[in-house]
Short mmCIF file of C-alpha atoms in Angstrom, two decimals:
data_model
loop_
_atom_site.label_atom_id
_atom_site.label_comp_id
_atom_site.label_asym_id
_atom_site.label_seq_id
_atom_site.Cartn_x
_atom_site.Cartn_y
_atom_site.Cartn_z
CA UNK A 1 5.33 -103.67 -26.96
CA UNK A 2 3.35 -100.36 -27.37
CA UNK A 3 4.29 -98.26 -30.29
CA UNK A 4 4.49 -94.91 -28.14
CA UNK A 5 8.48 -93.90 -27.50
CA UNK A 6 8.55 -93.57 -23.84
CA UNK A 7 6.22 -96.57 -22.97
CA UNK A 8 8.37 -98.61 -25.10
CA UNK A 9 11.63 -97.06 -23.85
CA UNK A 10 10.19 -97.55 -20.14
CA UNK A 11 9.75 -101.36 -20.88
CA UNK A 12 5.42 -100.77 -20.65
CA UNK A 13 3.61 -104.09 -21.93
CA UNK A 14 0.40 -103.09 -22.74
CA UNK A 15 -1.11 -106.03 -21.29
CA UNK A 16 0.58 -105.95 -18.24
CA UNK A 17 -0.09 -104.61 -14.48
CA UNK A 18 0.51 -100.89 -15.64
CA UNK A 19 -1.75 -101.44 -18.97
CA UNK A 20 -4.89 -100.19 -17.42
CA UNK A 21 -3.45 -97.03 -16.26
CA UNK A 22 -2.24 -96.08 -19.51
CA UNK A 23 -5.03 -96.65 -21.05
CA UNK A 24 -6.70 -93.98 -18.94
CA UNK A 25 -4.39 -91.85 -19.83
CA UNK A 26 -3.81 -92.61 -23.58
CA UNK A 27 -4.84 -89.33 -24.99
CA UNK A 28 -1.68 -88.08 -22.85
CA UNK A 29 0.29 -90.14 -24.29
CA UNK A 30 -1.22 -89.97 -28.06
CA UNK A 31 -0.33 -86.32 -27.09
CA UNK A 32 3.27 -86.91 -25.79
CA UNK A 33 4.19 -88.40 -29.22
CA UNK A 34 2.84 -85.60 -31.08
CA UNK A 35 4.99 -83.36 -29.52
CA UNK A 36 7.91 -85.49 -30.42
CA UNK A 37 7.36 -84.89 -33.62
CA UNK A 38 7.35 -82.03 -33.68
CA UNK A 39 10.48 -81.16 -31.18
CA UNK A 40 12.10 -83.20 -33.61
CA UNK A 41 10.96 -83.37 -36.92
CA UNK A 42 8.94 -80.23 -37.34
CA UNK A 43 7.95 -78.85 -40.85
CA UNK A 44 9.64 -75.45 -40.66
CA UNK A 45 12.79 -76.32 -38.51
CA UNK A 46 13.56 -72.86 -38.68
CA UNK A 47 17.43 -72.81 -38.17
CA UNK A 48 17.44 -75.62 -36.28
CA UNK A 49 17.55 -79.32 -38.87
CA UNK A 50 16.36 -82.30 -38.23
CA UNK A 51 19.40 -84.16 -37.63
CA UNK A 52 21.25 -81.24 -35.54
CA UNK A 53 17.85 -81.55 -33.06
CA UNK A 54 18.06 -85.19 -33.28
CA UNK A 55 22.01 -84.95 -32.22
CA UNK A 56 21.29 -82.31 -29.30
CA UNK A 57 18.52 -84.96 -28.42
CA UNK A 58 21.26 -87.73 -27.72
CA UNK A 59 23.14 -85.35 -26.37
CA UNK A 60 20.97 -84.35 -23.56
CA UNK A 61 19.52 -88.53 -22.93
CA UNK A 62 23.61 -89.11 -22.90
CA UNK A 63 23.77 -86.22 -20.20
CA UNK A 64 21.00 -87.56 -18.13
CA UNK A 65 22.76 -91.55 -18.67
CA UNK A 66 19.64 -92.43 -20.86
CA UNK A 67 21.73 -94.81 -23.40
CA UNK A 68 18.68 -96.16 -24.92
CA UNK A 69 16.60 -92.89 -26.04
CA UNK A 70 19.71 -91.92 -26.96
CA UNK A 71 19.89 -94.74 -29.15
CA UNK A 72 16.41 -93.68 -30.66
CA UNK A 73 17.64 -90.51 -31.60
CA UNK A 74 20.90 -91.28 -32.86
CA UNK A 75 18.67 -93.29 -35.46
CA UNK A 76 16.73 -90.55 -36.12
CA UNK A 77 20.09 -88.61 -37.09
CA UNK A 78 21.14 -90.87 -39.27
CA UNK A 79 17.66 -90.27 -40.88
CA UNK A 80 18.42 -87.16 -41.40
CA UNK A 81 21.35 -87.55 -42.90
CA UNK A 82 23.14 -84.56 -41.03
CA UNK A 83 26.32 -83.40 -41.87
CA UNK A 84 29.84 -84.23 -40.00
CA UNK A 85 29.39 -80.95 -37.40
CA UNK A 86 26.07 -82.12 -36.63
CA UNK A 87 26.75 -85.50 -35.68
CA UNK A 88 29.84 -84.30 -33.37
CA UNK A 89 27.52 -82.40 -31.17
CA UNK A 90 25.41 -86.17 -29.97
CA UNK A 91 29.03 -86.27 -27.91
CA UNK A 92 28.20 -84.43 -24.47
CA UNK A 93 32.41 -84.13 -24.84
CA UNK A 94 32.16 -82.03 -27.70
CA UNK A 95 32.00 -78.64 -26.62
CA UNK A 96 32.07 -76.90 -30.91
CA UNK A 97 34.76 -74.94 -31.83
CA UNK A 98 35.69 -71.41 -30.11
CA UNK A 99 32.61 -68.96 -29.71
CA UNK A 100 31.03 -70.38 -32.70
CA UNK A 101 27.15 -70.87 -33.54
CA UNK A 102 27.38 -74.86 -32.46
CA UNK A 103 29.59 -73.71 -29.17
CA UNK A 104 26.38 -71.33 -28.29
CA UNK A 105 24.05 -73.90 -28.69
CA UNK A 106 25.68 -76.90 -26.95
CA UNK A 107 26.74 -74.19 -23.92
CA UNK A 108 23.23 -73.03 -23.57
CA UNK A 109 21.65 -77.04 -24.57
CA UNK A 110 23.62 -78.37 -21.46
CA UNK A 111 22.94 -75.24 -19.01
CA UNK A 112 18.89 -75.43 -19.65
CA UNK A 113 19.19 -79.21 -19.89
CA UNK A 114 21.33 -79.92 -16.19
CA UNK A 115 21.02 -76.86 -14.48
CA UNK A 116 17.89 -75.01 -15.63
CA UNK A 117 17.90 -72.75 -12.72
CA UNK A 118 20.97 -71.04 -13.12
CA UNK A 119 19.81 -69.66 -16.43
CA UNK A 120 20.03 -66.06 -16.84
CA UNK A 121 19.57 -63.21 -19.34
CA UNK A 122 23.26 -63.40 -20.26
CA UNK A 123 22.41 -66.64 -21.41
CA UNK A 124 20.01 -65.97 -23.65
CA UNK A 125 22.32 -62.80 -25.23
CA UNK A 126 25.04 -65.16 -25.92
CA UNK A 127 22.76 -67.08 -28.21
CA UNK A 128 21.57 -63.88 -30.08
CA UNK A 129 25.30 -62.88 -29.99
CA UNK A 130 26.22 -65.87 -32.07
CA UNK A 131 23.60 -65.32 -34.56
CA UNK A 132 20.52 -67.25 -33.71
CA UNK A 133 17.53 -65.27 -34.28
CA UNK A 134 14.67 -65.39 -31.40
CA UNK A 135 12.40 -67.90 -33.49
CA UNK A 136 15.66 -70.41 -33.39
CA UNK A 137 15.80 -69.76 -29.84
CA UNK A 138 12.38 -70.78 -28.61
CA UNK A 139 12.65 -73.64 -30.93
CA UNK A 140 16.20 -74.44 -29.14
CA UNK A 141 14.41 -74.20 -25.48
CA UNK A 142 10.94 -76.11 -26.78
CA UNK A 143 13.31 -78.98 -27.76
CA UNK A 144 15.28 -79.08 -24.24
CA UNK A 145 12.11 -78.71 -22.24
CA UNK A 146 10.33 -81.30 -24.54
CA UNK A 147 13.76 -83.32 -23.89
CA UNK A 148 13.15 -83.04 -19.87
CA UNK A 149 9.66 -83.94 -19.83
CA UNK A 150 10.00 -87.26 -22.20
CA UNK A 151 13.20 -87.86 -19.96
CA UNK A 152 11.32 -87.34 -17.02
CA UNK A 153 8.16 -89.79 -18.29
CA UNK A 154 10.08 -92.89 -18.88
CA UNK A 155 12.56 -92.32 -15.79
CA UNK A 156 8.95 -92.51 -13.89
CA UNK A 157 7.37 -94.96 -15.46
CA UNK A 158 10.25 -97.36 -15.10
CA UNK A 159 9.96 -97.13 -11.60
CA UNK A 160 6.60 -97.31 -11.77
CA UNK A 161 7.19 -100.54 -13.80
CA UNK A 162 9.65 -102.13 -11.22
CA UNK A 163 7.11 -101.74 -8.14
CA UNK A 164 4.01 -102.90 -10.12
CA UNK B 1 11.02 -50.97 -15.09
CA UNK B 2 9.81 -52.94 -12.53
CA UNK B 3 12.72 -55.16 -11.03
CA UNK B 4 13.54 -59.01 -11.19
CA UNK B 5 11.53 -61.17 -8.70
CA UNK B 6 14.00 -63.53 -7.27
CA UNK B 7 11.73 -64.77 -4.03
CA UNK B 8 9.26 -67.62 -3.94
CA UNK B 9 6.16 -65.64 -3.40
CA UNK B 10 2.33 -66.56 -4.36
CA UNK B 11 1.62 -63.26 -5.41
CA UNK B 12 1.85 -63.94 -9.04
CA UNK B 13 4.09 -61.36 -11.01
CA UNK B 14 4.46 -59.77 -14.61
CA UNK B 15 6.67 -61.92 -16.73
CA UNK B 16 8.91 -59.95 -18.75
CA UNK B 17 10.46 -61.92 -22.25
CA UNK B 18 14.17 -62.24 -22.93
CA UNK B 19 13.04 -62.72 -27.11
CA UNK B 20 10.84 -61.23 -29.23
CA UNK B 21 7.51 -62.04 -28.46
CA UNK B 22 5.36 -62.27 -32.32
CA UNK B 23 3.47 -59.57 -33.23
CA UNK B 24 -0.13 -60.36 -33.62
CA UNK B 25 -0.47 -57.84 -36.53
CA UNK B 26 2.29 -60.41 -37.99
CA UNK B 27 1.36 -63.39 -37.17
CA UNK B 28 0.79 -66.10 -39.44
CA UNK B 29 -2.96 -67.99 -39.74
CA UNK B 30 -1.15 -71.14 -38.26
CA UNK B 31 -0.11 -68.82 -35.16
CA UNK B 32 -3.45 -66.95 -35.43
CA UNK B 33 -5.24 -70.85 -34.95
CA UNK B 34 -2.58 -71.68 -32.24
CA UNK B 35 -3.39 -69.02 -30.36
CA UNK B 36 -6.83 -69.08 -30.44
CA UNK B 37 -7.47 -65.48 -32.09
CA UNK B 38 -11.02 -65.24 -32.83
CA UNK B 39 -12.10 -61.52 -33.32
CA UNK B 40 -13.58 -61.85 -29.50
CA UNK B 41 -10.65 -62.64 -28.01
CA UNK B 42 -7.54 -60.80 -28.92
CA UNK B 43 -5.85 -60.77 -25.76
CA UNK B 44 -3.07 -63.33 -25.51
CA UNK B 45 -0.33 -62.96 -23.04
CA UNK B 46 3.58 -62.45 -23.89
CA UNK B 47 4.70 -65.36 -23.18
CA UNK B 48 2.46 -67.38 -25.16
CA UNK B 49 3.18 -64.75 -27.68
CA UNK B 50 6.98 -66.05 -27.18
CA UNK B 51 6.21 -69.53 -27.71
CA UNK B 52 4.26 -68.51 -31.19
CA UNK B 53 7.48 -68.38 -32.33
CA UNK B 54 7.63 -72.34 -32.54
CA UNK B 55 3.90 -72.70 -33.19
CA UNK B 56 4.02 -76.35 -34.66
CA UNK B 57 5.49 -77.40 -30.56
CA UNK B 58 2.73 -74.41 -28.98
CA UNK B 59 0.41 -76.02 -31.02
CA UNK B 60 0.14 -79.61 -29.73
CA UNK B 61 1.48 -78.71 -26.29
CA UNK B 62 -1.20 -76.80 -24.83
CA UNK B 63 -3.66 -79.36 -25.87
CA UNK B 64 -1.10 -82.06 -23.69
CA UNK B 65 -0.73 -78.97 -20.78
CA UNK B 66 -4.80 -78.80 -20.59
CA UNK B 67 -5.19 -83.07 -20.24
CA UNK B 68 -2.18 -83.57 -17.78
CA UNK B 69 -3.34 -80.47 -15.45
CA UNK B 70 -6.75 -81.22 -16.24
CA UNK B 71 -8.27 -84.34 -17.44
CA UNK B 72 -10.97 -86.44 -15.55
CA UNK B 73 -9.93 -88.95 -12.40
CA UNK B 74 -6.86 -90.22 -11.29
CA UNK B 75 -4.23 -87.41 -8.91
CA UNK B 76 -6.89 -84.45 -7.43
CA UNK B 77 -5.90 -81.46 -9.25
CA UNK B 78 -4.55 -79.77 -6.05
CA UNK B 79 -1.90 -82.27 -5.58
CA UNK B 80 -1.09 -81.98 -9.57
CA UNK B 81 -1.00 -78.45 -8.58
CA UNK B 82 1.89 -79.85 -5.58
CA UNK B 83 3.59 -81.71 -8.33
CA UNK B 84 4.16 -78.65 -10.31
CA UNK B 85 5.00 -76.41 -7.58
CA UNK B 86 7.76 -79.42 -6.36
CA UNK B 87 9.35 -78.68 -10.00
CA UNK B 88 9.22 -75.33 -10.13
CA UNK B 89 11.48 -74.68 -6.84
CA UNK B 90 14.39 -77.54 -7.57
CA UNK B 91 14.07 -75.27 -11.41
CA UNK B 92 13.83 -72.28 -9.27
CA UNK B 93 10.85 -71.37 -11.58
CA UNK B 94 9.89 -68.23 -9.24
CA UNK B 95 7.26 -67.18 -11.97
CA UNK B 96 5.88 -71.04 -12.40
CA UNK B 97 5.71 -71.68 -8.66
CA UNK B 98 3.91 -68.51 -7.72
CA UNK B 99 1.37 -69.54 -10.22
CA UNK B 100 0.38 -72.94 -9.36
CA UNK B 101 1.21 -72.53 -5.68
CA UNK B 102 -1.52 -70.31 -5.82
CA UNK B 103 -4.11 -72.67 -7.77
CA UNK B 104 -3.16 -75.34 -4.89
CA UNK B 105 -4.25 -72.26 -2.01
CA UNK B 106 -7.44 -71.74 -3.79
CA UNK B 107 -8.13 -75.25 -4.21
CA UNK B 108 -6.90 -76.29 -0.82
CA UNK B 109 -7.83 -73.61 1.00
CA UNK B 110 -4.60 -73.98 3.19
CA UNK B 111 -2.12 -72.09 2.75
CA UNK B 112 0.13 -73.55 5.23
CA UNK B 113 1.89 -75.81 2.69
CA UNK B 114 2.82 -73.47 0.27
CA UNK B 115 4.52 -71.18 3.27
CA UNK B 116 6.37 -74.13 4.05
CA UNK B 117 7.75 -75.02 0.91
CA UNK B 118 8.57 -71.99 0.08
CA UNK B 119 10.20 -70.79 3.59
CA UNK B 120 11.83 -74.70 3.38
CA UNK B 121 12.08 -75.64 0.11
CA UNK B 122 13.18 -79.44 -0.59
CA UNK B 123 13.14 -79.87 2.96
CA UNK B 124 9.84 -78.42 3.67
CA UNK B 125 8.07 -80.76 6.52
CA UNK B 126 4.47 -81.50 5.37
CA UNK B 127 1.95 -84.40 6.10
CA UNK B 128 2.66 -87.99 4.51
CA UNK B 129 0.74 -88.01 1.73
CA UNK B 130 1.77 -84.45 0.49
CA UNK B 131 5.32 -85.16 1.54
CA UNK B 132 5.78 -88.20 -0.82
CA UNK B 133 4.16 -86.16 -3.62
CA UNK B 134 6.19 -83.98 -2.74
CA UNK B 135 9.13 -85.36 -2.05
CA UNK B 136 8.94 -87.57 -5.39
CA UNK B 137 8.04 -84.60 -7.81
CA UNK B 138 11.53 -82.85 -6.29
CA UNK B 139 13.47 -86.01 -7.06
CA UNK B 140 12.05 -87.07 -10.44
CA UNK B 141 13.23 -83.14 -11.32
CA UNK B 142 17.06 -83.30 -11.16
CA UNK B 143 19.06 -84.01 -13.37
CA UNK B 144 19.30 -86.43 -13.89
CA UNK B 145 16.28 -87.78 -12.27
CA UNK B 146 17.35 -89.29 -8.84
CA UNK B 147 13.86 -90.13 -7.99
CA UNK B 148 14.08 -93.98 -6.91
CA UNK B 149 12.58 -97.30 -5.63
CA UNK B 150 12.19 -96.06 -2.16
CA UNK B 151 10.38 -92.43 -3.18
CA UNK B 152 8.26 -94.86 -5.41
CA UNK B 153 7.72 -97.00 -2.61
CA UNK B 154 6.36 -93.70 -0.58
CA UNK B 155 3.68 -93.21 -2.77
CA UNK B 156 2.78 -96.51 -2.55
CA UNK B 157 2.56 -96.67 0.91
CA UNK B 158 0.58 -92.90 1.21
CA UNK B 159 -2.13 -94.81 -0.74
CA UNK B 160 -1.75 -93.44 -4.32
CA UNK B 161 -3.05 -96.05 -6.78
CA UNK B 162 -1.52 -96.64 -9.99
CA UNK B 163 -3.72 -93.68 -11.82
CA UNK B 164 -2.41 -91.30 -9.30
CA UNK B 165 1.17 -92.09 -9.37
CA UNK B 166 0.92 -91.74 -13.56
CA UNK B 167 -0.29 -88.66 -13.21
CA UNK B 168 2.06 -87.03 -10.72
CA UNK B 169 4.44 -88.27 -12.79
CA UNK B 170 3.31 -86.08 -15.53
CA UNK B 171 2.77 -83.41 -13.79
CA UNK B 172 5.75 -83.31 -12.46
CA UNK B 173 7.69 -83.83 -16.14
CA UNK B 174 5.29 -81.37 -17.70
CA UNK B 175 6.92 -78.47 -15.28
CA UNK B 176 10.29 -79.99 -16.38
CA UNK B 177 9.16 -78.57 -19.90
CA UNK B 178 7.18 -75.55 -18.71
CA UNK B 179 10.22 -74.09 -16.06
CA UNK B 180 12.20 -74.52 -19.13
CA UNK B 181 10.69 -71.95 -20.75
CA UNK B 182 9.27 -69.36 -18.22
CA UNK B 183 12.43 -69.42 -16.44
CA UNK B 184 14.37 -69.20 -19.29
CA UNK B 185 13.18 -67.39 -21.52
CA UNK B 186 11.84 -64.16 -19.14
CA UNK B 187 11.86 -62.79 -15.83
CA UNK B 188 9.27 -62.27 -13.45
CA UNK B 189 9.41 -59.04 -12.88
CA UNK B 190 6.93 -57.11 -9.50
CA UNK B 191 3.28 -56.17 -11.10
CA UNK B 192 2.66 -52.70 -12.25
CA UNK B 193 -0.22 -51.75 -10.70
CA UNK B 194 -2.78 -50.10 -13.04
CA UNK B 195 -3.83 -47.73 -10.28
#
């Protein structure tokens, strides 16, 4: 099994019929897992820690019925060691408590996450309203639209997979 | 203050940010390397000025941007170009679509397509090969995905090769990361003209 997250999560053998594609494109994916990294586990998380983006992570593969990414970052959470608040929010049911910091995030997390398009500026306020600076909320999109594309990836390469 | 774009149009507007963009008399060195400052070049546009603001992600996505949009062989880059654009209008990316619509017209030279999708949208009616791209770059961008054996199937049977399906897929994703940030963190707003 490859070492890279979404061929592994996609069920990819490396020496199987979709091998020599992937090989083509293995800077792409070389790249894909650097950006992972650091979605998820930067140096300078800013306001955002490790295991509350590794919780939003499982939150959004939960959202989009991806049980077993959300399985690799519900491992990474428990990495991180985050605190009892942080782990609540890898529930899509939790919704934080009333017009808190967490209820911003997880409102605006599962907006940009399921219905990108009906983002607006209000949406964007709300988060400043509940204290996030800007830095912590370019971080919070870069980590949902990392989220989409690695979702996105291993959705298509499964299919890819089953058709080979 | 120029107003809010809401149309799909390929006349590519100014996109105003919802954040603070950083301020290059600010920045960092790590920013400064990120986004490619040298004293030659010290024009870099808001909205990469936005992303600065989370340089270690800016930092090894535009490398990852330049290969899937890019790179040697596999999909032609106008039908990476359809990919994108097939994103951008189920994200309702107005900004996004109006820039890579237009890369497909200039490397196409047909503009036909683009009127159609953006007159039809999902349903636009285009020719077989362009409609499974289509059609598959659409699905693969709800959410969830609901892209599925039979759309994979389409591809298959328009001739796409394994190389070419891997990288529509990609493209595709990649504007499942990229609408997520024009479209949410600005607007595109109508260009002021200089004159």
């Amino acid at each position: 099994m490859s070492e890279n997250i979404v061929e592994r999560l996609a069920g990819i053998a490396p020496s199987g019929p979709l091998g020599a594609a992937l090989q083509g494109r293995a800077d792409v994916m070389a790249m894909t897992e650097a950006t992972h990294d650091a979605a998820l586990k930067p140096a300078d998380p800013g306001g955002l820690s490790h295991a509350l983006r590794a919780a939003l992570a499982a939150r959004v593969a939960r959202l989009n019925g991806e049980e077993a990414l959300a399985a690799h970052y519900l491992a990474l959470m428990a990495e991180a060691e985050g605190s009892e608040a942080e782990v609540a929010v890898a529930d899509p049911a939790f919704k934080g408590d009333d017009a808190g910091r967490i209820a911003a995030i997880l409102a605006f997390t599962d907006l940009v996450s399921m219905r990108p398009r009906d983002t607006v500026a209000a949406d964007i306020e709300a988060l400043q309203a509940a204290g996030l600076s800007d830095p912590d909320i370019v971080r919070l999109a870069e980590l949902n639209a990392f989220l989409a594309y690695q979702i996105r990836v291993i959705a298509g390469l499964r299919l890819m997979r089953a058709s080979a | 203050m120029s107003g809010i774009i809401h149309a799909f149009t390929t006349q590519i507007p100014d996109w105003r940010p919802r954040v603070r963009p950083v301020d290059l008399a600010e920045a960092t060195p790590e920013q400064l390397d990120a986004l490619k400052v040298t004293p030659s070049n010290t024009k870099v546009s808001d909205y990469v000025l936005v992303l600065a603001n989370d340089v270690e992600t800016l930092k090894v996505r535009t490398p990852l941007f330049n290969a899937i949009m890019y790179n040697r062989g596999g999909l032609s880059r106008a039908e990476r170009e359809l990919g994108a654009v097939g994103a951008s209008v189920v994200n309702r990316c107005v900004y996004c679509a109006a820039v890579h619509a237009s890369r497909f017209n200039q490397l196409t030279k047909d503009e036909r397509v683009m009127e159609r999708i953006f007159r039809d949208g999902e349903a636009a009616r285009l020719d077989a090969r362009q409609a499974a791209i289509f059609r598959f770059a659409v699905k693969l961008s709800k959410a969830p995905s609901e892209a599925d054996e039979a759309d994979m199937q389409a591809l298959r049977d328009a001739g796409l090769d394994d190389g070419e399906i891997l990288d529509l897929i990609l493209s595709a994703a990649l504007f499942g990361w990229a609408n997520r940030l024009m479209h949410v963190l600005g607007d595109p707003v109508a260009r002021e003209d200089p004159e």
